[in-house]
Amino acid sequence: QLNMLYLKENNLIIYLETPWQEIKKRVLQNKDNIRPLFQNPKEAQKLFKLRESLYKHYANKIIKTKNLKLEETVKKIIKVIK
């Protein structure tokens, strides 16, 4: 917790808020390279729910990425950084 407070005070933390179903869809699209955590999607979802409030709490800025293309997300990130 102390580390996260330090990071928030001394850095820019951007949380890319993405709904669970979208994350799951993106990760599972690449069948040849399933991330280890997604060997068990239900456990991954539990971890996501557990961490999501922390991500929001410690973020200096939240960018909603639902239905955004990669290029749109990048533009939003650049806008926040400038």
Short mmCIF file of N, CA and C in Angstrom, two decimals:
data_model
loop_
_atom_site.label_atom_id
_atom_site.label_comp_id
_atom_site.label_asym_id
_atom_site.label_seq_id
_atom_site.Cartn_x
_atom_site.Cartn_y
_atom_site.Cartn_z
N GLN A 1 0.81 -1.19 0.00
CA GLN A 1 0.00 0.00 0.00
C GLN A 1 0.87 1.27 0.00
N LEU A 2 1.89 1.24 0.80
CA LEU A 2 2.80 2.38 0.87
C LEU A 2 3.48 2.61 -0.49
N ASN A 3 3.85 1.50 -1.14
CA ASN A 3 4.47 1.60 -2.46
C ASN A 3 3.52 2.24 -3.47
N MET A 4 2.26 1.85 -3.41
CA MET A 4 1.29 2.39 -4.36
C MET A 4 1.04 3.88 -4.11
N LEU A 5 1.00 4.28 -2.85
CA LEU A 5 0.83 5.70 -2.55
C LEU A 5 2.01 6.50 -3.07
N TYR A 6 3.20 5.95 -2.90
CA TYR A 6 4.41 6.61 -3.41
C TYR A 6 4.32 6.76 -4.93
N LEU A 7 3.94 5.68 -5.59
CA LEU A 7 3.81 5.73 -7.06
C LEU A 7 2.79 6.77 -7.49
N LYS A 8 1.65 6.80 -6.82
CA LYS A 8 0.60 7.74 -7.21
C LYS A 8 1.04 9.19 -7.02
N GLU A 9 1.78 9.45 -5.96
CA GLU A 9 2.21 10.81 -5.67
C GLU A 9 3.36 11.27 -6.57
N ASN A 10 4.14 10.34 -7.09
CA ASN A 10 5.35 10.70 -7.83
C ASN A 10 5.33 10.30 -9.30
N ASN A 11 4.23 9.74 -9.76
CA ASN A 11 4.13 9.27 -11.14
C ASN A 11 2.71 9.47 -11.65
N LEU A 12 2.53 9.21 -12.90
CA LEU A 12 1.21 9.23 -13.50
C LEU A 12 0.78 7.78 -13.70
N ILE A 13 -0.27 7.39 -13.02
CA ILE A 13 -0.80 6.03 -13.16
C ILE A 13 -2.11 6.11 -13.93
N ILE A 14 -2.13 5.46 -15.08
CA ILE A 14 -3.33 5.45 -15.93
C ILE A 14 -3.92 4.05 -15.90
N TYR A 15 -5.17 3.96 -15.51
CA TYR A 15 -5.88 2.68 -15.51
C TYR A 15 -6.73 2.62 -16.77
N LEU A 16 -6.48 1.62 -17.58
CA LEU A 16 -7.28 1.41 -18.80
C LEU A 16 -8.46 0.53 -18.41
N GLU A 17 -9.58 1.17 -18.11
CA GLU A 17 -10.75 0.46 -17.62
C GLU A 17 -11.44 -0.28 -18.77
N THR A 18 -11.45 -1.59 -18.64
CA THR A 18 -12.02 -2.45 -19.67
C THR A 18 -12.92 -3.48 -19.00
N PRO A 19 -14.14 -3.66 -19.48
CA PRO A 19 -15.03 -4.65 -18.87
C PRO A 19 -14.44 -6.06 -18.95
N TRP A 20 -14.75 -6.86 -17.94
CA TRP A 20 -14.22 -8.22 -17.85
C TRP A 20 -14.46 -9.02 -19.14
N GLN A 21 -15.66 -8.95 -19.68
CA GLN A 21 -15.97 -9.75 -20.87
C GLN A 21 -15.07 -9.37 -22.05
N GLU A 22 -14.74 -8.11 -22.15
CA GLU A 22 -13.85 -7.64 -23.23
C GLU A 22 -12.43 -8.16 -23.01
N ILE A 23 -11.96 -8.11 -21.78
CA ILE A 23 -10.62 -8.63 -21.46
C ILE A 23 -10.56 -10.11 -21.80
N LYS A 24 -11.55 -10.83 -21.35
CA LYS A 24 -11.61 -12.29 -21.60
C LYS A 24 -11.59 -12.58 -23.10
N LYS A 25 -12.41 -11.84 -23.85
CA LYS A 25 -12.48 -12.05 -25.30
C LYS A 25 -11.12 -11.80 -25.95
N ARG A 26 -10.47 -10.71 -25.56
CA ARG A 26 -9.17 -10.37 -26.15
C ARG A 26 -8.12 -11.42 -25.84
N VAL A 27 -8.08 -11.85 -24.61
CA VAL A 27 -7.04 -12.81 -24.20
C VAL A 27 -7.27 -14.16 -24.84
N LEU A 28 -8.52 -14.59 -24.90
CA LEU A 28 -8.81 -15.92 -25.43
C LEU A 28 -8.81 -15.98 -26.95
N GLN A 29 -8.74 -14.83 -27.63
CA GLN A 29 -8.68 -14.82 -29.10
C GLN A 29 -7.44 -15.53 -29.62
N ASN A 30 -6.34 -15.37 -28.91
CA ASN A 30 -5.09 -15.97 -29.34
C ASN A 30 -4.94 -17.34 -28.69
N LYS A 31 -5.50 -18.34 -29.30
CA LYS A 31 -5.51 -19.70 -28.74
C LYS A 31 -4.10 -20.29 -28.59
N ASP A 32 -3.14 -19.82 -29.39
CA ASP A 32 -1.79 -20.36 -29.33
C ASP A 32 -0.96 -19.78 -28.18
N ASN A 33 -1.44 -18.69 -27.59
CA ASN A 33 -0.65 -18.03 -26.55
C ASN A 33 -1.55 -17.59 -25.40
N ILE A 34 -2.25 -18.55 -24.77
CA ILE A 34 -3.12 -18.24 -23.64
C ILE A 34 -2.25 -17.90 -22.44
N ARG A 35 -2.51 -16.77 -21.83
CA ARG A 35 -1.75 -16.36 -20.65
C ARG A 35 -1.98 -17.37 -19.53
N PRO A 36 -0.96 -17.63 -18.72
CA PRO A 36 -1.08 -18.65 -17.66
C PRO A 36 -2.29 -18.45 -16.75
N LEU A 37 -2.58 -17.22 -16.39
CA LEU A 37 -3.72 -16.95 -15.52
C LEU A 37 -5.03 -17.39 -16.16
N PHE A 38 -5.10 -17.36 -17.47
CA PHE A 38 -6.33 -17.70 -18.17
C PHE A 38 -6.48 -19.19 -18.45
N GLN A 39 -5.63 -19.99 -17.86
CA GLN A 39 -5.86 -21.44 -17.91
C GLN A 39 -7.15 -21.74 -17.14
N ASN A 40 -7.46 -20.87 -16.19
CA ASN A 40 -8.69 -20.99 -15.41
C ASN A 40 -9.39 -19.61 -15.42
N PRO A 41 -10.24 -19.36 -16.42
CA PRO A 41 -10.87 -18.04 -16.54
C PRO A 41 -11.70 -17.61 -15.32
N LYS A 42 -12.30 -18.55 -14.62
CA LYS A 42 -13.10 -18.18 -13.44
C LYS A 42 -12.20 -17.62 -12.34
N GLU A 43 -11.03 -18.21 -12.16
CA GLU A 43 -10.07 -17.69 -11.17
C GLU A 43 -9.54 -16.33 -11.61
N ALA A 44 -9.32 -16.18 -12.91
CA ALA A 44 -8.86 -14.90 -13.44
C ALA A 44 -9.90 -13.81 -13.17
N GLN A 45 -11.16 -14.14 -13.34
CA GLN A 45 -12.22 -13.17 -13.10
C GLN A 45 -12.29 -12.79 -11.62
N LYS A 46 -12.12 -13.76 -10.73
CA LYS A 46 -12.10 -13.46 -9.29
C LYS A 46 -10.97 -12.49 -8.96
N LEU A 47 -9.80 -12.73 -9.52
CA LEU A 47 -8.66 -11.86 -9.27
C LEU A 47 -8.91 -10.46 -9.84
N PHE A 48 -9.50 -10.40 -11.02
CA PHE A 48 -9.84 -9.12 -11.63
C PHE A 48 -10.78 -8.32 -10.72
N LYS A 49 -11.83 -8.97 -10.23
CA LYS A 49 -12.79 -8.29 -9.36
C LYS A 49 -12.13 -7.82 -8.07
N LEU A 50 -11.22 -8.62 -7.56
CA LEU A 50 -10.51 -8.27 -6.34
C LEU A 50 -9.63 -7.04 -6.55
N ARG A 51 -8.97 -6.96 -7.69
CA ARG A 51 -8.01 -5.89 -7.96
C ARG A 51 -8.62 -4.63 -8.57
N GLU A 52 -9.76 -4.74 -9.20
CA GLU A 52 -10.31 -3.62 -9.95
C GLU A 52 -10.47 -2.37 -9.08
N SER A 53 -10.96 -2.50 -7.87
CA SER A 53 -11.14 -1.33 -7.01
C SER A 53 -9.80 -0.70 -6.65
N LEU A 54 -8.76 -1.53 -6.52
CA LEU A 54 -7.42 -1.00 -6.24
C LEU A 54 -6.90 -0.22 -7.44
N TYR A 55 -7.10 -0.76 -8.63
CA TYR A 55 -6.66 -0.07 -9.84
C TYR A 55 -7.30 1.32 -9.91
N LYS A 56 -8.61 1.37 -9.65
CA LYS A 56 -9.33 2.64 -9.72
C LYS A 56 -8.88 3.59 -8.62
N HIS A 57 -8.65 3.05 -7.45
CA HIS A 57 -8.26 3.88 -6.31
C HIS A 57 -6.90 4.56 -6.54
N TYR A 58 -5.95 3.82 -7.07
CA TYR A 58 -4.59 4.34 -7.19
C TYR A 58 -4.33 5.07 -8.51
N ALA A 59 -5.24 4.97 -9.45
CA ALA A 59 -5.04 5.64 -10.74
C ALA A 59 -5.18 7.15 -10.59
N ASN A 60 -4.29 7.88 -11.26
CA ASN A 60 -4.44 9.33 -11.35
C ASN A 60 -5.46 9.67 -12.43
N LYS A 61 -5.57 8.78 -13.40
CA LYS A 61 -6.49 8.99 -14.53
C LYS A 61 -7.02 7.64 -14.96
N ILE A 62 -8.32 7.59 -15.26
CA ILE A 62 -8.96 6.37 -15.75
C ILE A 62 -9.43 6.63 -17.18
N ILE A 63 -9.05 5.74 -18.06
CA ILE A 63 -9.49 5.82 -19.46
C ILE A 63 -10.37 4.61 -19.73
N LYS A 64 -11.61 4.87 -20.11
CA LYS A 64 -12.54 3.79 -20.44
C LYS A 64 -12.25 3.32 -21.87
N THR A 65 -11.97 2.03 -22.01
CA THR A 65 -11.58 1.51 -23.32
C THR A 65 -12.66 0.66 -24.00
N LYS A 66 -13.82 0.57 -23.38
CA LYS A 66 -14.88 -0.26 -23.96
C LYS A 66 -15.20 0.24 -25.37
N ASN A 67 -15.20 -0.68 -26.31
CA ASN A 67 -15.52 -0.41 -27.71
C ASN A 67 -14.53 0.52 -28.42
N LEU A 68 -13.38 0.77 -27.82
CA LEU A 68 -12.38 1.60 -28.49
C LEU A 68 -11.40 0.72 -29.26
N LYS A 69 -10.99 1.22 -30.41
CA LYS A 69 -9.93 0.55 -31.16
C LYS A 69 -8.61 0.92 -30.52
N LEU A 70 -7.58 0.15 -30.81
CA LEU A 70 -6.27 0.38 -30.25
C LEU A 70 -5.81 1.83 -30.50
N GLU A 71 -5.98 2.30 -31.72
CA GLU A 71 -5.53 3.64 -32.07
C GLU A 71 -6.25 4.71 -31.24
N GLU A 72 -7.53 4.50 -30.97
CA GLU A 72 -8.30 5.45 -30.16
C GLU A 72 -7.80 5.47 -28.72
N THR A 73 -7.49 4.30 -28.21
CA THR A 73 -6.97 4.20 -26.84
C THR A 73 -5.62 4.90 -26.74
N VAL A 74 -4.77 4.68 -27.72
CA VAL A 74 -3.45 5.33 -27.73
C VAL A 74 -3.60 6.85 -27.76
N LYS A 75 -4.51 7.36 -28.57
CA LYS A 75 -4.74 8.81 -28.64
C LYS A 75 -5.17 9.36 -27.28
N LYS A 76 -6.03 8.63 -26.59
CA LYS A 76 -6.49 9.08 -25.27
C LYS A 76 -5.33 9.09 -24.27
N ILE A 77 -4.48 8.08 -24.34
CA ILE A 77 -3.32 8.02 -23.44
C ILE A 77 -2.39 9.20 -23.71
N ILE A 78 -2.11 9.45 -24.97
CA ILE A 78 -1.23 10.58 -25.34
C ILE A 78 -1.81 11.90 -24.85
N LYS A 79 -3.11 12.06 -24.97
CA LYS A 79 -3.77 13.28 -24.52
C LYS A 79 -3.59 13.48 -23.01
N VAL A 80 -3.68 12.40 -22.26
CA VAL A 80 -3.50 12.47 -20.80
C VAL A 80 -2.06 12.81 -20.44
N ILE A 81 -1.13 12.25 -21.18
CA ILE A 81 0.29 12.46 -20.87
C ILE A 81 0.73 13.89 -21.17
N LYS A 82 0.16 14.50 -22.21
CA LYS A 82 0.57 15.86 -22.60
C LYS A 82 0.12 16.91 -21.65
#
